[in-house]
Coordinates of C-alpha atoms and ligand atoms in Angstrom, one line a residue:
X1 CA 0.0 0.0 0.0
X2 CA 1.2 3.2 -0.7
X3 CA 1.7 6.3 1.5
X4 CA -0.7 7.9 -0.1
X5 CA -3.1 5.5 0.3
X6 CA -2.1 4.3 3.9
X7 CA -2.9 8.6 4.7
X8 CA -6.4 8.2 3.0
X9 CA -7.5 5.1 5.0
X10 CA -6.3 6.9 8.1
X11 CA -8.3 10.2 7.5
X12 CA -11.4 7.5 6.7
X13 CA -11.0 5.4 9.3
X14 CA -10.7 8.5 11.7
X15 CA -14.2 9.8 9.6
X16 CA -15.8 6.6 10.3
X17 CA -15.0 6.9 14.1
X18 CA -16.1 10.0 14.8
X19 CA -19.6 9.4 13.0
X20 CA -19.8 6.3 15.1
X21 CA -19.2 7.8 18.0
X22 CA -21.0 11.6 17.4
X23 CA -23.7 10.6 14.6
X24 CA -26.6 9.1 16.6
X25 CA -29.4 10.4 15.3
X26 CA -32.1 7.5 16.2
X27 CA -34.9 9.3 18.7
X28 CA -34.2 8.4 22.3
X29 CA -37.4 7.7 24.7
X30 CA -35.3 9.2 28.0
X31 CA -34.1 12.4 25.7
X32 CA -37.6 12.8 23.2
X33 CA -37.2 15.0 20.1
X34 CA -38.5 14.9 17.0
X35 CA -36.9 16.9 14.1
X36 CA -38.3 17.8 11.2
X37 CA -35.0 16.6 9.4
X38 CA -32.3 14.2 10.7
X39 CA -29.5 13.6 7.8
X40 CA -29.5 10.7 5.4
X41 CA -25.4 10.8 5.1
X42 CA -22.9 9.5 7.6
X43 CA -18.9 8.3 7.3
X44 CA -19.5 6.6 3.7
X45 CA -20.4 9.8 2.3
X46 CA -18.2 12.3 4.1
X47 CA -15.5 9.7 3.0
X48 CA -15.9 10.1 -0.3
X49 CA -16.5 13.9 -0.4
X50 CA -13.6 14.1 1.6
X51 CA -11.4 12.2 -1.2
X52 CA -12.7 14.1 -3.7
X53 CA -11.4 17.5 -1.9
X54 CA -8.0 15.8 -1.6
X55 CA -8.0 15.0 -5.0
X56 CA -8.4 18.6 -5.8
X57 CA -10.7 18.2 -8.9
X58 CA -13.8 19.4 -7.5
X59 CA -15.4 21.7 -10.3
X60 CA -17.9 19.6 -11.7
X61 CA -16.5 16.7 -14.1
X62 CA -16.6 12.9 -14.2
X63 CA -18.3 12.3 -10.7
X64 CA -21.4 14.8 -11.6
X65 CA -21.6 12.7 -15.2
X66 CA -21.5 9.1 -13.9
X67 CA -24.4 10.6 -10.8
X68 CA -26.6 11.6 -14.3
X69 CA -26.2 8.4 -15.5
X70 CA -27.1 6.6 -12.3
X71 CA -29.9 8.5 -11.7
X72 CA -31.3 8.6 -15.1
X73 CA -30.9 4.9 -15.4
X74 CA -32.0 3.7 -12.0
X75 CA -35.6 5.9 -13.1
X76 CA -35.4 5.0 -16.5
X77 CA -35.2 8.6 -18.0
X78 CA -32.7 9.1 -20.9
X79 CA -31.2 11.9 -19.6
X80 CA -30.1 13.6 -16.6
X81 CA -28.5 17.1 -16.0
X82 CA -27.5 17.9 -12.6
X83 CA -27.3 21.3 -11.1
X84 CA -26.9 22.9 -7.7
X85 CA -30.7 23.0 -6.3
X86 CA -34.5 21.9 -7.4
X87 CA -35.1 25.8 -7.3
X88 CA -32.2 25.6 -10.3
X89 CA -33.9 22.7 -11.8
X90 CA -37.2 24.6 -12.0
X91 CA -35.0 27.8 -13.2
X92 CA -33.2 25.5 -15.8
X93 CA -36.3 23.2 -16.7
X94 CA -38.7 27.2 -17.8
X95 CA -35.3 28.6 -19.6
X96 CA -34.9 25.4 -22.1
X97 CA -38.1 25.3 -22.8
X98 CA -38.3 29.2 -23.5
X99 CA -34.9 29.6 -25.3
X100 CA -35.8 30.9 -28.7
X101 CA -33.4 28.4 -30.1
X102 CA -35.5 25.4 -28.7
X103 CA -38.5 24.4 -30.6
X104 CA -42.4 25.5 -30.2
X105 CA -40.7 27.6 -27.0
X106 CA -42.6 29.4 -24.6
X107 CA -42.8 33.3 -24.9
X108 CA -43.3 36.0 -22.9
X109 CA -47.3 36.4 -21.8
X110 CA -47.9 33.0 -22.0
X111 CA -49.9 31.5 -19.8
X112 CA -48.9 28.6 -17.5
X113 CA -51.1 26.5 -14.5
X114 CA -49.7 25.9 -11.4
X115 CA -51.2 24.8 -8.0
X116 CA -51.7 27.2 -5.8
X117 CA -50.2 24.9 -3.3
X118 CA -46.7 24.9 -4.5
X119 CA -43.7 26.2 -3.5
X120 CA -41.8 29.8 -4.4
X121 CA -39.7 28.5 -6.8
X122 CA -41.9 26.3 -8.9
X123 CA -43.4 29.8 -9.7
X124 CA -40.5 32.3 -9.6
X125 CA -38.9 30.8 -12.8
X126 CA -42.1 31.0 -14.9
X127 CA -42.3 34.7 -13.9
X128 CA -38.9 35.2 -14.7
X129 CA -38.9 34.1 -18.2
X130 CA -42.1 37.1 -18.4
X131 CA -44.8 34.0 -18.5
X132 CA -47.7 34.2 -16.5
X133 CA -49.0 31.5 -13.6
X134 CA -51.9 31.1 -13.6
X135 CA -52.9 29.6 -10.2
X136 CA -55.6 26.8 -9.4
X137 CA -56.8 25.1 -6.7
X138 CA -55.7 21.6 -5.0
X139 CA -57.8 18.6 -4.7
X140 CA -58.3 18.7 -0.7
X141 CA -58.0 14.6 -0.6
X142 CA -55.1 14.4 -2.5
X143 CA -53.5 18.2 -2.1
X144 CA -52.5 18.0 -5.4
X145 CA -53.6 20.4 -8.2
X146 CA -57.2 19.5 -9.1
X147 CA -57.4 18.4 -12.6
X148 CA -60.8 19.9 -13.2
X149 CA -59.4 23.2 -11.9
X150 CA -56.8 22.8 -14.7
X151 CA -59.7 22.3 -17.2
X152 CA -61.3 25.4 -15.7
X153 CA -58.4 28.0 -16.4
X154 CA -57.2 27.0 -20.2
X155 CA -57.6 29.7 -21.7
X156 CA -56.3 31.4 -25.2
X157 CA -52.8 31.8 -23.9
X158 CA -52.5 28.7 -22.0
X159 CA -49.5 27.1 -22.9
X160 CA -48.4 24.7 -20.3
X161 CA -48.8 22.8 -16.7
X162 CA -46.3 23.2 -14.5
X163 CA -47.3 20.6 -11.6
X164 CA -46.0 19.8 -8.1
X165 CA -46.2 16.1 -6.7
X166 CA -47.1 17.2 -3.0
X167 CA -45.3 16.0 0.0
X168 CA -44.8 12.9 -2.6
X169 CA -48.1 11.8 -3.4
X170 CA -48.5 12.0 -7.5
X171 CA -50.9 14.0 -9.4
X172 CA -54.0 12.2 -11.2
X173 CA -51.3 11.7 -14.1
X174 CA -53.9 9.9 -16.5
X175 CA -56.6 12.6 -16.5
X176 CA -53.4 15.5 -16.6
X177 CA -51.8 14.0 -19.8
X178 CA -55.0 13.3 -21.2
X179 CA -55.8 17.2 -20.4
X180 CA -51.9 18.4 -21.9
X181 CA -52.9 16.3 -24.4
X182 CA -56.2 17.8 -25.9
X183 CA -55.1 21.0 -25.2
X184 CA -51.0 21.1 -26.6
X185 CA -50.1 22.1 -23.3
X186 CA -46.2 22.0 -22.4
X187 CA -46.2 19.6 -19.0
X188 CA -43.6 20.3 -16.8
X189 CA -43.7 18.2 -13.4
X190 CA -41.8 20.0 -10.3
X191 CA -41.1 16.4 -8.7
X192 CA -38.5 18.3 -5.7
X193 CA -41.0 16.7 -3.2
X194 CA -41.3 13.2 -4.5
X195 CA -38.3 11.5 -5.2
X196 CA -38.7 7.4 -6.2
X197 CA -42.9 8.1 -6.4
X198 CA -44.5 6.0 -8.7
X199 CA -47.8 6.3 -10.4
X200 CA -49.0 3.1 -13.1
X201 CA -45.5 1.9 -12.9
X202 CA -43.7 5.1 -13.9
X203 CA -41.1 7.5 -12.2
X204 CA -42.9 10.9 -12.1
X205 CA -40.7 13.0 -14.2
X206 CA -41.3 10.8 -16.8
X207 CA -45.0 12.0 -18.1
X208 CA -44.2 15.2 -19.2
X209 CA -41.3 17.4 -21.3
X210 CA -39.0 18.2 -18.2
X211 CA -39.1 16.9 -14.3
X212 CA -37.0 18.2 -11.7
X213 CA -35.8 16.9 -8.6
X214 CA -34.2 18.3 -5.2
X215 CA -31.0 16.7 -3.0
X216 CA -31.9 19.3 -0.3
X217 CA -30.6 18.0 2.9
X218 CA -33.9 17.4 4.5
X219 CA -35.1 15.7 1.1
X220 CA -35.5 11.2 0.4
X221 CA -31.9 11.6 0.2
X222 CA -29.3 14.8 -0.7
X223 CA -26.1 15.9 -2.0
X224 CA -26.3 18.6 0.4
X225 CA -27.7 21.1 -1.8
X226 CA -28.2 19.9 -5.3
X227 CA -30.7 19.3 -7.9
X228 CA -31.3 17.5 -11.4
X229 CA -33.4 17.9 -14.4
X230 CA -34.5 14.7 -16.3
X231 CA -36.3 14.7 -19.9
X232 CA -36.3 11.9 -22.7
X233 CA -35.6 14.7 -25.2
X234 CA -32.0 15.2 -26.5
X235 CA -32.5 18.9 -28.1
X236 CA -33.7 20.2 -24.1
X237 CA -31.0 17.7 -22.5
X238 CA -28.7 19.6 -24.5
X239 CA -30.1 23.2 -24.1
X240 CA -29.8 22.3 -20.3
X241 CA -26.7 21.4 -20.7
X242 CA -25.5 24.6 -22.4
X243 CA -27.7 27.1 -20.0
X244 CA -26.2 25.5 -16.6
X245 CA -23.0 26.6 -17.6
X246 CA -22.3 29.7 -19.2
X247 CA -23.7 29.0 -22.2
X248 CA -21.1 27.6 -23.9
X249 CA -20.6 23.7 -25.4
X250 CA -18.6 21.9 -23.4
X251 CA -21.3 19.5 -21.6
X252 CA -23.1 19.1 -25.0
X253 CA -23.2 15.0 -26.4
X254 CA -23.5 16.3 -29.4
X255 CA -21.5 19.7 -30.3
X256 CA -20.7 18.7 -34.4
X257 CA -23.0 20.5 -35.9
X258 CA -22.0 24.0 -33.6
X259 CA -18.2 23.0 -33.8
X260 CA -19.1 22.7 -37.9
X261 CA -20.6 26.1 -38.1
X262 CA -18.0 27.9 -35.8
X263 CA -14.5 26.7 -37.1
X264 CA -12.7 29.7 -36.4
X265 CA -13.8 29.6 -32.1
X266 CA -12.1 27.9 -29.7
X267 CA -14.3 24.8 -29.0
X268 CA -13.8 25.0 -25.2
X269 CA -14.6 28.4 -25.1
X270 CA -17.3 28.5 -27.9
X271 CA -20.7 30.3 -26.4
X272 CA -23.3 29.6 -28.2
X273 CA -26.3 30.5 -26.4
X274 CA -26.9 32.4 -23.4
X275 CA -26.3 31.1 -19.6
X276 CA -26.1 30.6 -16.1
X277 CA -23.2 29.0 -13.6
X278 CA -25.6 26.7 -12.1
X279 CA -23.5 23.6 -12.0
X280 CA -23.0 21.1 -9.4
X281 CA -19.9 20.1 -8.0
X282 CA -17.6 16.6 -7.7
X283 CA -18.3 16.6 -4.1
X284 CA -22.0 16.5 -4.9
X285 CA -22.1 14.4 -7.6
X286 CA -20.5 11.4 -5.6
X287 CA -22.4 12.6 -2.2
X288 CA -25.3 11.2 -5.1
X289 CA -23.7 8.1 -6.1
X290 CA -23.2 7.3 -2.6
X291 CA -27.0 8.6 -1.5
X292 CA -29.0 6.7 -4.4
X293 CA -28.2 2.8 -3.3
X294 CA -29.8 3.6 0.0
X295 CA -33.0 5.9 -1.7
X296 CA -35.4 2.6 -1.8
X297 CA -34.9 2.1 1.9
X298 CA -35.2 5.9 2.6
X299 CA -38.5 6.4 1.2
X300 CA -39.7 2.9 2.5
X301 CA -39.2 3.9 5.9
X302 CA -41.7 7.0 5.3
X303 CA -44.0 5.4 3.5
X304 CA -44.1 3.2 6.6
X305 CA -43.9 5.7 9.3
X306 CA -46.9 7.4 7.0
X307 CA -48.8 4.2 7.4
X308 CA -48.0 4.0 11.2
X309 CA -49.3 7.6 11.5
X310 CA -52.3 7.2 9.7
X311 CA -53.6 3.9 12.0
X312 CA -52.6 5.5 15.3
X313 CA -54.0 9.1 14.8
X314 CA -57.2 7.6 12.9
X315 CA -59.3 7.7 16.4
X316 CA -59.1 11.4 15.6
X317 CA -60.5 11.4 11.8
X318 CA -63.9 13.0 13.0
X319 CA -61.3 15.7 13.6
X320 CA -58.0 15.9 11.2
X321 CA -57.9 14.5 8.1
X322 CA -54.8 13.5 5.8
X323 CA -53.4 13.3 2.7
X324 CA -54.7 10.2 0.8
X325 CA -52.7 8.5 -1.9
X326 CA -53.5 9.0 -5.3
X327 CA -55.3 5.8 -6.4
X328 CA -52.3 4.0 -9.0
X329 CA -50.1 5.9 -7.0
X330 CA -47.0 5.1 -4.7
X331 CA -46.3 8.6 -2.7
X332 CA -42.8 8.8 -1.4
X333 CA -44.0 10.5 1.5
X334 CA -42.4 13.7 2.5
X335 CA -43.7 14.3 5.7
X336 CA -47.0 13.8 7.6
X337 CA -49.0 16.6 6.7
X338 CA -52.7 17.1 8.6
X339 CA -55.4 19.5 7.9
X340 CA -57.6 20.0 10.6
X341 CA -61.2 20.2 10.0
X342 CA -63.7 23.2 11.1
X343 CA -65.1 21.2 14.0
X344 CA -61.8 20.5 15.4
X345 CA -62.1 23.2 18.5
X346 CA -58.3 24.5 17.9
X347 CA -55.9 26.0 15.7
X348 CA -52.3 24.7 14.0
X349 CA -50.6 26.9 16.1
X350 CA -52.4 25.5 19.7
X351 CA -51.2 22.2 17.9
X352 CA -47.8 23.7 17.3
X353 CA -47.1 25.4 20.5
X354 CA -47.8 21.8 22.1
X355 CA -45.6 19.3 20.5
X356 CA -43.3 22.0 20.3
X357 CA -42.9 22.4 24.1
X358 CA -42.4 18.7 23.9
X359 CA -39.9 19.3 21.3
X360 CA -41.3 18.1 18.1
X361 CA -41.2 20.4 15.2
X362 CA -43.7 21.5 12.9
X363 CA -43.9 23.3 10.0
X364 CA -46.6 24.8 7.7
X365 CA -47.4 22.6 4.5
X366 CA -45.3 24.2 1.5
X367 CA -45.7 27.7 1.1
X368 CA -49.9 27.3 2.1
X369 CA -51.8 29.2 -1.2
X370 CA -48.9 30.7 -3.0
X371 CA -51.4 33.2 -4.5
X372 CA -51.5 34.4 -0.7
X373 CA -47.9 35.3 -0.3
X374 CA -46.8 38.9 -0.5
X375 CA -44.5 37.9 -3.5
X376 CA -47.6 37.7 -6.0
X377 CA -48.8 41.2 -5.0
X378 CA -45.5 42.7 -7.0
X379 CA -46.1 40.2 -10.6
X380 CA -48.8 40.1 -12.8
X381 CA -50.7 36.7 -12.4
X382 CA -53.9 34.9 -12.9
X383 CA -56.3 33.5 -10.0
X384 CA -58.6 31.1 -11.0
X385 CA -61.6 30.2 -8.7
X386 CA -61.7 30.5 -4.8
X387 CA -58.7 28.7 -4.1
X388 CA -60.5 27.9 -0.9
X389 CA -58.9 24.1 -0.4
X390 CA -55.5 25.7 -0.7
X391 CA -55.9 28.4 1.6
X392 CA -57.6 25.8 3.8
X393 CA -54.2 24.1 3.9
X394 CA -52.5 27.5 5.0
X395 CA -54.7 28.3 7.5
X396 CA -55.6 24.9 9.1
X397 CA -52.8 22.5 7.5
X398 CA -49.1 21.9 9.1
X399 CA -46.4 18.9 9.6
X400 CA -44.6 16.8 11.4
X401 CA -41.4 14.3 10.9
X402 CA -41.6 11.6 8.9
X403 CA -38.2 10.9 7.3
X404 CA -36.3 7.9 8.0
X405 CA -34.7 7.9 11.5
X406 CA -38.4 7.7 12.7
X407 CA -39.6 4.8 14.3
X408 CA -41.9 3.0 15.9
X409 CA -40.7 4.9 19.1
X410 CA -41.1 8.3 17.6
X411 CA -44.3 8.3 16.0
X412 CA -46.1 6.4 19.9
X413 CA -44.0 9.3 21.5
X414 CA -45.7 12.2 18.6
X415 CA -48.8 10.3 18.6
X416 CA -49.0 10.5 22.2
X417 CA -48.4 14.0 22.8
X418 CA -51.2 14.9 20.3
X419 CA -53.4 12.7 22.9
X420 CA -52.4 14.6 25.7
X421 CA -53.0 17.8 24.0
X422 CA -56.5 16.3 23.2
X423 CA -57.6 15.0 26.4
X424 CA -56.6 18.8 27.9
X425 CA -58.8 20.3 25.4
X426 CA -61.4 17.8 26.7
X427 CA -61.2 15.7 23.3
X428 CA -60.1 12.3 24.7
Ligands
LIG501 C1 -42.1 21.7 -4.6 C2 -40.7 22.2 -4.4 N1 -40.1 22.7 -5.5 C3 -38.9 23.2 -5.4 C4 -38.2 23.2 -4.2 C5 -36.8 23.8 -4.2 O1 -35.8 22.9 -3.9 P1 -34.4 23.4 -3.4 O2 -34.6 23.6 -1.9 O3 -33.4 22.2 -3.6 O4 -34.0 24.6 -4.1 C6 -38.8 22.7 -3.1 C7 -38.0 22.7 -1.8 O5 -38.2 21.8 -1.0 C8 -40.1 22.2 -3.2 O6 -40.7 21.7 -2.1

C-alpha cells in the first residue's frame, strides 16, 4: 500500500469513528425530540467527499456525469442534467423550454397553470422568463392540483402545466396528460417533493417534457444542496446542458453541428447561447452516487412511518384529516402533513405550541396558497376560482417528521403527545 493511500484510510477510518461515535441520530425515549429533518449521510459519504477535496478536482467533471447516468438509469429517463438546487432545476427546466433556439418555446405572456399549493420556486422561474402563472386550486383529498381546476383556467394563452407532486403523493397523471394532451399544453412536473414516487408503474418525471428533482438536505436523500433535471428529449438535455453553464458547449453530447458552423472559435470556449453558472460540484455528484443505493430504503421507511401515523391518529379522523394516496399511485411520502377540519375546536398553532414544548417540530405545508404570499402582490398573475382548499391548507394545515430515523418509538411518542394535547382540550 502506498503512503498515499495508507494517509487516505487513516483520515477515513478516523471519519468513520467519529460518526460512530457523534452521529446518533435515532430518537431516544429518556431524551424525546422529534426533528423535522435528521441527515440521510454518515462516514460513507463524508469519506468520499472528503477524497474528492483531496483530489483537488472538484469543479464539476466525471463524478457529476457518472451521478446523471445513475440517476437517469436507476428511473429510466434518458437523460439527466444535474445542477446545484430543485429551485435551479425549475430555473433551468422554464429557460430550455423558453430559449428561442429550442422548438415551439414558450414566450413571454404565455400562460402557464400551477397549483396554488406549491412552493416559491416552482413559480419564480415562470415569472422570470415574463410568463404568467396562472394559479388553481388543490384537490383537498389528494392536495394535489385539481385536474378539473386545470380544465377550468385553459384559456387562449395557455401554454403549459407546471405541476408539483405534493409531499410525494403524484398528481392524477392519467386525466393531466390526457388534459396536456387535448389541449397542446407544455407539461412540466416540479417532482422536488417526491423523489422514487411511482404512479401506473412510472417514475414521475417521466409524463411530461422536463421533471426536476431536489438533493436538499432534508429531502428522500441529498447531495447537500443539489438538484437535477431529467427529460427523454436530446434537443432540451442539451439546451440544459449549455444554459447550466455559461452558455457555452462543453457539456453538450453532441457539439458537431456548432463546432461545424463555428470553425474559427475555440471549442472550449465556444458560447453559443446564453447562460447561467448553475453547475454542481464533484463533491455533490459522488455525495449522489453514494445517496442513491440507499434511496429505496429511505422512502420505505416514510412510506411506513406514514402508514403508522395514519392507524394511530385515525381515532381522531372526526377531527384531522390526511393526505390520501393517489389511487395508482406510490407517494414517497415527504412528511406527515394534517389538515384540521372546522369542527376540530383548535388551531395549528395551539397544535404547534404543544408538540413544540415537547420538542417536536412543525412546519406549515409548503408555502400554504402561494397566491397568498406577499411575492404575488408585485407580478402580474392569474387567480382562478376561490382557491378555498389551498388556503384551507395555510390556515388549518401543518407537519410533522416523517423521514427515516423515525420509528416505531417516535411516531407512539408524537402520537402521544397529540393525545395529551386532546384530552386537555377535553377531546379524549
Ligand atoms: C415543490 C418544491 N419545488 C422546489 C423546491 C426547491 O428545492 P431546493 O430547496 O433544492 O432549491 C422545493 C423545496 O423543498 C419544493 O418543495
Amino acid at each position: 500500500m502506498s503512503d498515499r493511500e495508507k494517509l487516505l484510510n487513516d483520515v477515513k477510518r478516523s471519519v468513520a469513528a467519529y460518526c460512530e461515535a457523534f452521529h446518533d441520530f435515532g430518537f431516544k425515549p429518556n431524551d424525546p425530540i422529534v426533528r423535522l429533518h435528521e441527515p440521510t449521510f454518515g462516514a460513507e459519504e463524508i469519506n468520499a467527499a472528503v477524497e474528492v477535496l483531496l483530489s483537488t478536482r472538484v469543479t464539476m467533471g466525471p463524478k457529476v456525469k457518472s451521478f446523471e447516468r445513475e440517476f437517469a438509469d436507476k428511473f429510466g429517463f434518458r437523460h439527466g442534467v444535474m445542477n446545484n438546487s430543485g429551485s435551479s432545476a425549475n430555473l433551468l427546466a422554464i429557460a430550455a423550454l423558453s430559449n428561442i433556439k429550442t422548438r415551439g418555446h414558450l414566450r413571454p405572456g404565455d400562460e402557464v397553470i400551477v397549483p396554488a399549493l406549491s412552493w416559491s420556486t416552482t413559480i419564480a422561474p415562470l415569472i422570470q422568463y415574463g410568463l404568467v402563472p396562472v394559479i388553481v386550486d388543490i384537490d383537498p383529498v389528494t392536495l394535489n392540483i385539481d385536474p378539473n381546476e386545470i380544465e377550468r383556467a385553459i384559456g387562449p394563452k395557455t401554454r403549459g402545466v407546471m405541476l408539483v407532486h405534493v409531499y410525494g403523493n403524484v398528481c392524477d397523471m392519467a386525466a393531466i396528460t390526457d388534459i396536456c394532451r387535448r389541449h397542446e399544453l407544455v407539461l412540466i412536473e416540479d417532482c422536488c417533493e417526491a423523489l422514487d414516487a411511482w404512479y401506473d408503474g412510472r417514475p414521475v418525471g417521466k409524463f411530461g417534457s422536463i421533471g426536476t428533482f431536489s438533493f436538499y438536505f432534508s429531502h428522500h436523500m441529498t447531495t447537500l444542496e443539489g438538484g437535477i433535471c431529467v427529460t427523454d428529449d436530446l434537443e432540451l438535455a442539451e439546451m440544459m446542458r449549455i444554459l447550466r453553464a455559461h452558455g457555452w458547449l462543453r457539456e453538450v453530447e453532441k457539439p458537431e453541428p456548432y463546432l461545424a458552423e463555428n470553425g474559427d472559435v475555440d471549442p472550449r470556449f465556444l458560447f453559443v447561447n446564453l447562460g447561467y453558472n448553475l453547475r454542481a460540484t464533484e463533491l455533490q455528484g459522488v455525495f449522489g452516487s453514494v445517496q442513491l443505493p440507499k434511496l429505496r430504503s429511505y422512502v420505505d421507511a416514510r412510506r411506513a412511518n406514514t402508514a403508522g401515523f395514519q392507524q394511530s391518529l385515525s381515532r381522531w379522523s372526526d377531527l384531522i384529516d390526511f393526505q390520501q394516496e393517489t389511487p395508482g399511485a406510490r407517494s414517497s411520502c415527504f412528511g406527515f402533513p394534517i389538515t384540521l377540519k372546522d369542527s376540530a375546536p383548535f388551531t395549528t398553532a395551539d397544535l404547534s405550541r404543544h408538540l413544540n414544548a415537547a420538542k417536536i417540530e412543525t412546519r406549515p405545508i409548503i408555502c400554504g396558497n402561494v397566491a397568498l404570499q406577499p411575492v404575488m402582490k408585485l407580478y402580474e398573475h392569474r387567480v382562478v376560482g376561490d382557491l378555498k382548499h389551498s388556503t384551507r391548507v395555510m390556515r388549518r394545515g401543518m407537519s410533522f417528521a416523517n423521514h427515516q430515523a423515525v420509528d416505531g418509538a417516535a411516531r407512539d411518542y408524537v402520537c402521544g403527545e397529540i393525545s395529551k394535547f386532546m384530552i386537555t382540550r377535553g377531546l379524549g
